[in-house]
Amino acid sequence: MKNISNIKSQTDCFASFLATPRNDDSVRNLKPQTLTPLPLEGVGGRSNFKLFLPLFSIFVLISQIVNAQQISIDNQYIVNKYSLSPAYSGINDVIEIYAGHRQSWTGIEGAPRKSVLNMNTPASSKSGFGGFMNYNQAGIFNTITTQISYAYKLHFSEKSLLSFGLSGGITNYYIGYSYKGTETQADPVLANSQSIQRTYPEASFGILYRINKFDIGIAIPRLLVNKTKNNDKSFVLSNRQYRVHISNEFSLGKSWQAEPFVVVNKTDNSKLMYDIAAIFKFKKQIWAGATYRANSAIGISAGINYNNFIFNYTYEFSSKGIAGYSSGSHEITIGYIFDKKGKKKSILNQGNPYEKWVE
């Protein structure tokens, strides 16, 4: 029974570690005595060994990108800027609906994956609404976030505006010891352990300034800090997150356009994470681009806008760390833009809201 309680306590410690954001230095400075070695013989010796391997594997992989649980990673913003900030609610004067799925670290059991569904629409010339649902899973950790958003726009001229966005909703956190993705469910200790499930309020805020086709904004995708307790141990489920984003579209001749992006994210007690991306568009209907992420991940994207139906695919690979264990990350985004009746507009033509409709 001592061995069994040892396994359970180590699993609790492991869950607490992954649920709390840490920077890379704290991961490297972990000392061996943090966890007592699991016995490979004795009570459930073979089962303990099966338990240790998946736990250790997940620990090593998550430590590569330990902030991923706190900073949700995706590339949808290259076609849908509403995913960056609630300040983009209704800013393009059309109804936009998007769905996406991202599978990180393909080939690794328990690797992070994310599914999203969102929409936004103008309510008037000065306001817009939106809403989204995000599902994230990484091993035994699951979150479902649902929020609705509102944005108010101040127009300074036909080419410049300032938008304030606010969103609110709930997030459901679930940590399941009986996760079926590894052989840990074969161990009766973990299978019978009490899972953690909590629901907390969530809120976001953003400010966006746009002039011509240049955007700069700041956002707090998570305003609230959520904590919980399990077995008298307190740990953080989510920390406050901060974001700065910049983009600018410019012409490269008659038929070509380019749009670079810089997106910087940070949570409390973590280092900066940043994306540098650029897409090149041909007649605003087809595009291709690349992304560099701070953890040495490189992404290649391509997409098309066909009769207001949007499709974008991104393949991402790492140049170090888990590069030898994974075949990369895959992300798909699909969307549809409901234009004003009888009018046409490309979603990639994100100029000022007064831009004339083309018959």
Coordinates of C-alpha atoms in Angstrom, one line a residue:
M1 CA 0.0 0.0 0.0
K2 CA 2.9 2.3 0.5
N3 CA 3.9 1.9 -3.1
I4 CA 0.4 2.7 -4.2
S5 CA 0.1 5.9 -2.1
N6 CA 3.5 6.9 -3.5
I7 CA 2.3 6.6 -7.1
K8 CA -0.8 8.6 -6.3
S9 CA 1.1 11.4 -4.5
Q10 CA 3.5 11.6 -7.4
T11 CA 0.7 11.8 -9.9
D12 CA -0.9 14.7 -7.9
C13 CA 2.5 16.5 -7.9
F14 CA 2.8 15.9 -11.6
A15 CA -0.6 17.3 -12.3
S16 CA 0.1 20.3 -10.1
F17 CA 3.3 21.0 -12.0
L18 CA 1.8 20.9 -15.4
A19 CA -1.2 23.0 -14.4
T20 CA 1.1 25.8 -13.1
P21 CA 3.0 27.9 -15.6
R22 CA 6.8 27.9 -15.4
N23 CA 9.6 29.3 -17.4
D24 CA 12.3 27.2 -19.1
D25 CA 14.7 27.9 -16.3
S26 CA 12.5 26.4 -13.6
V27 CA 12.1 23.3 -15.7
R28 CA 15.9 22.9 -16.1
N29 CA 16.5 23.6 -12.4
L30 CA 14.2 20.8 -11.2
K31 CA 16.1 18.5 -8.8
P32 CA 15.9 14.7 -8.9
Q33 CA 14.7 14.5 -5.4
T34 CA 11.5 16.3 -6.3
L35 CA 9.9 12.9 -7.0
T36 CA 10.7 9.7 -5.2
P37 CA 11.8 7.0 -7.7
L38 CA 9.0 4.6 -8.5
P39 CA 9.7 0.9 -7.6
L40 CA 9.7 -1.4 -10.6
E41 CA 9.3 -4.5 -8.4
G42 CA 7.0 -5.3 -5.5
V43 CA 3.3 -4.4 -5.4
G44 CA 2.2 -3.9 -9.0
G45 CA 5.8 -3.7 -10.1
R46 CA 5.2 -4.3 -13.8
S47 CA 2.1 -2.0 -13.7
N48 CA 4.2 0.7 -12.0
F49 CA 6.7 0.5 -14.8
K50 CA 4.0 0.9 -17.4
L51 CA 2.7 3.9 -15.4
F52 CA 6.1 5.5 -15.1
L53 CA 7.0 5.4 -18.8
P54 CA 4.0 7.4 -20.1
L55 CA 4.2 9.9 -17.2
F56 CA 7.9 10.5 -17.8
S57 CA 7.3 10.8 -21.6
I58 CA 4.6 13.4 -21.1
F59 CA 6.7 15.3 -18.5
V60 CA 9.6 15.6 -20.9
L61 CA 7.4 16.7 -23.8
I62 CA 5.4 19.2 -21.9
S63 CA 8.6 20.7 -20.4
Q64 CA 9.6 21.5 -24.0
I65 CA 6.7 24.0 -24.3
V66 CA 5.5 24.2 -20.7
N67 CA 3.6 27.5 -21.4
A68 CA 1.4 25.9 -24.0
Q69 CA -1.2 25.0 -21.4
Q70 CA -1.4 28.7 -20.5
I71 CA -0.9 30.3 -23.9
S72 CA -3.2 28.7 -26.5
I73 CA -1.2 28.2 -29.7
D74 CA -2.6 28.4 -33.2
N75 CA -2.2 30.2 -36.5
Q76 CA -5.9 31.1 -37.2
Y77 CA -5.1 34.8 -36.9
I78 CA -3.6 35.0 -40.4
V79 CA -7.1 34.7 -41.8
N80 CA -9.3 35.5 -38.8
K81 CA -8.0 38.4 -36.6
Y82 CA -11.0 38.0 -34.3
S83 CA -9.1 35.1 -32.7
L84 CA -6.5 37.7 -31.4
S85 CA -8.8 40.1 -29.6
P86 CA -12.5 40.9 -28.9
A87 CA -11.7 44.3 -30.3
Y88 CA -12.1 42.8 -33.8
S89 CA -15.7 42.0 -33.2
G90 CA -17.6 43.1 -36.3
I91 CA -14.8 45.2 -37.6
N92 CA -14.9 44.0 -41.2
D93 CA -18.6 44.9 -41.7
V94 CA -19.5 41.3 -42.6
I95 CA -20.6 38.2 -40.7
E96 CA -17.7 35.8 -40.3
I97 CA -17.9 32.2 -39.1
Y98 CA -14.8 30.0 -38.6
A99 CA -14.0 26.5 -37.3
G100 CA -10.6 25.1 -36.9
H101 CA -8.7 22.1 -35.5
R102 CA -5.0 21.8 -34.5
Q103 CA -3.1 18.6 -33.7
S104 CA 0.3 19.3 -32.2
W105 CA 3.2 16.9 -32.2
T106 CA 1.6 14.3 -34.5
G107 CA 2.6 10.8 -33.5
I108 CA 3.0 11.5 -29.8
E109 CA 0.4 10.0 -27.6
G110 CA -1.3 12.6 -25.4
A111 CA 0.0 15.6 -27.4
P112 CA -1.9 18.9 -27.3
R113 CA -4.8 19.4 -29.6
K114 CA -7.3 22.3 -30.0
S115 CA -10.7 22.8 -31.7
V116 CA -12.3 26.2 -32.1
L117 CA -15.6 27.6 -33.3
N118 CA -16.2 31.4 -33.5
M119 CA -18.2 34.0 -35.2
N120 CA -18.4 37.8 -35.2
T121 CA -20.8 40.3 -36.8
P122 CA -21.3 44.1 -37.0
A123 CA -24.3 45.4 -34.9
S124 CA -24.0 49.0 -36.2
S125 CA -21.4 51.3 -37.7
K126 CA -20.0 51.7 -34.2
S127 CA -20.3 48.3 -32.6
G128 CA -20.0 44.6 -33.2
F129 CA -20.7 41.3 -31.5
G130 CA -19.0 37.9 -31.4
G131 CA -18.7 34.6 -29.7
F132 CA -16.4 31.6 -29.5
M133 CA -15.9 28.1 -28.1
N134 CA -12.5 26.6 -27.6
Y135 CA -11.6 23.1 -26.6
N136 CA -8.1 22.2 -25.6
Q137 CA -6.7 18.8 -24.5
A138 CA -3.2 17.8 -23.5
G139 CA -2.9 14.4 -22.0
I140 CA -5.0 14.3 -18.8
F141 CA -5.8 18.1 -19.1
N142 CA -9.0 19.4 -20.8
T143 CA -10.5 22.9 -21.0
I144 CA -13.6 24.1 -22.7
T145 CA -14.0 27.9 -22.9
T146 CA -17.2 29.7 -24.1
Q147 CA -17.4 33.5 -24.3
I148 CA -19.4 36.2 -26.0
S149 CA -17.9 39.6 -27.0
Y150 CA -18.8 43.2 -27.7
A151 CA -16.8 45.9 -29.4
Y152 CA -17.3 49.6 -29.6
K153 CA -15.6 51.6 -32.3
L154 CA -14.5 55.3 -32.4
H155 CA -14.0 56.6 -35.9
F156 CA -11.5 59.4 -36.3
S157 CA -11.7 59.5 -40.1
E158 CA -12.5 57.4 -43.0
K159 CA -9.2 55.6 -42.6
S160 CA -8.7 55.3 -38.9
L161 CA -10.5 54.0 -35.9
L162 CA -10.1 52.8 -32.3
S163 CA -11.9 49.8 -31.1
F164 CA -12.5 48.6 -27.5
G165 CA -13.6 45.0 -27.0
L166 CA -14.7 43.0 -24.0
S167 CA -15.8 39.4 -23.7
G168 CA -17.0 37.2 -20.9
G169 CA -18.0 33.6 -20.3
I170 CA -16.9 30.5 -18.5
T171 CA -14.1 27.9 -18.7
N172 CA -14.5 24.3 -17.6
Y173 CA -11.3 22.6 -16.4
Y174 CA -11.0 18.9 -16.2
I175 CA -8.0 16.8 -15.1
G176 CA -8.8 13.1 -15.5
Y177 CA -6.5 10.5 -14.0
S178 CA -8.4 7.8 -16.0
Y179 CA -7.2 9.3 -19.3
K180 CA -7.4 6.5 -21.9
G181 CA -4.6 7.8 -24.1
T182 CA -1.9 5.8 -22.3
E183 CA -1.7 2.6 -20.4
T184 CA -2.1 4.5 -17.1
Q185 CA -5.8 3.4 -17.0
A186 CA -4.5 -0.2 -16.5
D187 CA -3.4 0.8 -13.0
P188 CA -6.3 0.6 -10.6
V189 CA -4.9 3.4 -8.5
L190 CA -5.1 6.0 -11.3
A191 CA -8.3 4.5 -12.7
N192 CA -10.1 5.0 -9.3
S193 CA -8.5 8.4 -8.5
Q194 CA -10.8 11.3 -8.2
S195 CA -10.7 13.6 -11.2
I196 CA -10.6 17.3 -10.9
Q197 CA -13.4 19.3 -12.5
R198 CA -14.0 23.0 -12.0
T199 CA -15.9 25.7 -13.7
Y200 CA -14.8 29.4 -13.4
P201 CA -15.8 32.7 -14.9
E202 CA -13.5 34.0 -17.7
A203 CA -13.1 37.4 -19.3
S204 CA -11.0 39.1 -22.0
F205 CA -10.3 42.7 -23.0
G206 CA -8.7 44.3 -26.1
I207 CA -7.9 47.6 -27.7
L208 CA -7.2 48.0 -31.4
Y209 CA -6.0 51.0 -33.4
R210 CA -6.4 50.8 -37.2
I211 CA -5.2 53.3 -39.8
N212 CA -5.5 52.4 -43.4
K213 CA -4.5 48.7 -43.3
F214 CA -2.1 48.9 -40.3
D215 CA -3.3 47.3 -37.1
I216 CA -1.8 47.5 -33.6
G217 CA -3.4 46.3 -30.5
I218 CA -3.1 45.1 -27.0
A219 CA -5.2 42.5 -25.3
I220 CA -5.7 40.5 -22.2
P221 CA -7.1 37.2 -23.4
R222 CA -7.4 36.0 -19.8
L223 CA -8.3 38.7 -17.2
L224 CA -8.9 36.3 -14.3
V225 CA -6.6 34.1 -12.4
N226 CA -8.2 30.7 -11.5
K227 CA -6.9 28.5 -8.7
T228 CA -8.1 25.2 -7.2
K229 CA -7.2 22.7 -4.6
N230 CA -6.9 18.9 -4.7
N231 CA -5.9 16.8 -1.7
D232 CA -5.1 20.0 0.2
K233 CA -2.7 21.1 -2.5
S234 CA -3.4 24.4 -4.2
F235 CA -2.4 25.1 -7.7
V236 CA -3.1 27.6 -10.5
L237 CA -5.4 26.4 -13.4
S238 CA -4.9 29.6 -15.5
N239 CA -2.9 32.8 -15.1
R240 CA -3.5 36.2 -16.5
Q241 CA -2.3 36.5 -20.1
Y242 CA -1.2 39.5 -22.0
R243 CA -0.9 40.0 -25.8
V244 CA 0.5 42.6 -28.2
H245 CA -0.3 42.2 -31.9
I246 CA 0.8 44.2 -35.0
S247 CA 0.0 43.6 -38.7
N248 CA 0.1 45.6 -41.9
E249 CA -1.1 44.9 -45.4
F250 CA 0.6 46.5 -48.4
S251 CA 0.6 46.1 -52.1
L252 CA 3.4 44.4 -54.1
G253 CA 2.2 45.5 -57.6
K254 CA -1.2 45.2 -59.2
S255 CA -2.1 41.7 -58.2
W256 CA 0.0 40.8 -55.1
Q257 CA -0.2 41.9 -51.5
A258 CA 1.8 41.0 -48.4
E259 CA 0.8 41.1 -44.8
P260 CA 3.4 40.6 -42.0
F261 CA 2.3 39.8 -38.4
V262 CA 4.0 40.1 -35.0
V263 CA 2.1 38.5 -32.0
V264 CA 3.7 38.5 -28.5
N265 CA 2.2 36.6 -25.6
K266 CA 3.0 36.5 -21.9
T267 CA 1.5 35.1 -18.8
D268 CA 2.4 35.9 -15.2
N269 CA 5.6 34.0 -14.2
S270 CA 6.5 33.0 -17.7
K271 CA 8.8 34.2 -20.5
L272 CA 7.7 36.0 -23.6
M273 CA 6.4 33.8 -26.5
Y274 CA 6.2 35.4 -29.9
D275 CA 5.2 34.7 -33.5
I276 CA 6.6 36.4 -36.5
A277 CA 4.6 35.6 -39.6
A278 CA 3.9 36.8 -43.2
I279 CA 1.5 35.8 -45.9
F280 CA 1.6 36.7 -49.6
K281 CA -1.7 37.0 -51.4
F282 CA -2.5 36.8 -55.1
K283 CA -5.6 38.9 -56.0
K284 CA -6.7 38.4 -52.4
Q285 CA -8.0 35.0 -53.3
I286 CA -5.1 32.6 -52.8
W287 CA -2.2 32.9 -50.3
A288 CA 0.8 31.3 -48.8
G289 CA 3.1 32.2 -46.0
A290 CA 5.4 31.2 -43.1
T291 CA 5.5 31.5 -39.3
Y292 CA 8.3 31.4 -36.8
R293 CA 7.4 30.7 -33.2
A294 CA 9.7 31.5 -30.3
N295 CA 10.2 27.9 -29.3
S296 CA 11.9 27.3 -32.7
A297 CA 8.8 26.0 -34.4
I298 CA 8.5 26.9 -38.1
G299 CA 5.1 26.8 -39.9
I300 CA 4.1 26.9 -43.6
S301 CA 0.6 28.0 -44.5
A302 CA -1.5 28.0 -47.7
G303 CA -5.1 28.9 -48.3
I304 CA -7.8 30.0 -50.7
N305 CA -10.9 32.2 -50.7
Y306 CA -13.4 30.7 -53.1
N307 CA -16.8 32.5 -53.3
N308 CA -16.4 33.6 -49.7
F309 CA -15.5 30.1 -48.5
I310 CA -12.2 30.2 -46.6
F311 CA -9.8 27.3 -46.3
N312 CA -6.3 27.5 -44.7
Y313 CA -3.9 24.8 -43.8
T314 CA -0.7 25.1 -41.7
Y315 CA 2.0 22.5 -41.2
E316 CA 4.4 23.3 -38.4
F317 CA 7.6 21.5 -37.4
S318 CA 10.3 22.0 -34.8
S319 CA 14.0 22.3 -35.5
K320 CA 15.0 20.9 -32.1
G321 CA 13.5 19.4 -28.9
I322 CA 10.8 17.0 -30.0
A323 CA 11.8 17.1 -33.6
G324 CA 13.0 13.5 -33.6
Y325 CA 9.8 12.2 -31.9
S326 CA 7.1 14.0 -33.8
S327 CA 6.1 14.3 -37.5
G328 CA 5.0 17.9 -36.9
S329 CA 1.8 19.8 -36.1
H330 CA -1.2 20.2 -38.5
E331 CA -3.8 22.9 -38.4
I332 CA -6.9 23.4 -40.6
T333 CA -9.2 26.5 -40.6
I334 CA -12.4 26.7 -42.6
G335 CA -14.7 29.7 -42.7
Y336 CA -17.5 31.5 -44.5
I337 CA -18.2 35.2 -44.9
F338 CA -21.8 36.3 -45.3
D339 CA -21.7 39.5 -47.4
K340 CA -24.3 42.1 -47.9
K341 CA -26.8 40.9 -50.5
G342 CA -25.5 41.2 -54.0
K343 CA -22.0 42.3 -53.0
K344 CA -18.6 40.7 -52.9
K345 CA -15.7 41.2 -50.7
S346 CA -12.6 39.2 -49.8
I347 CA -12.0 38.6 -46.1
L348 CA -8.3 39.1 -46.8
N349 CA -9.0 42.7 -47.9
Q350 CA -9.1 44.0 -44.4
G351 CA -8.9 47.7 -45.0
N352 CA -10.9 50.5 -43.2
P353 CA -14.6 49.9 -42.6
Y354 CA -15.6 52.6 -45.1
E355 CA -14.0 50.7 -48.0
K356 CA -16.4 50.7 -51.0
W357 CA -18.2 47.5 -51.9
V358 CA -17.4 46.1 -55.3
E359 CA -20.3 45.1 -57.5

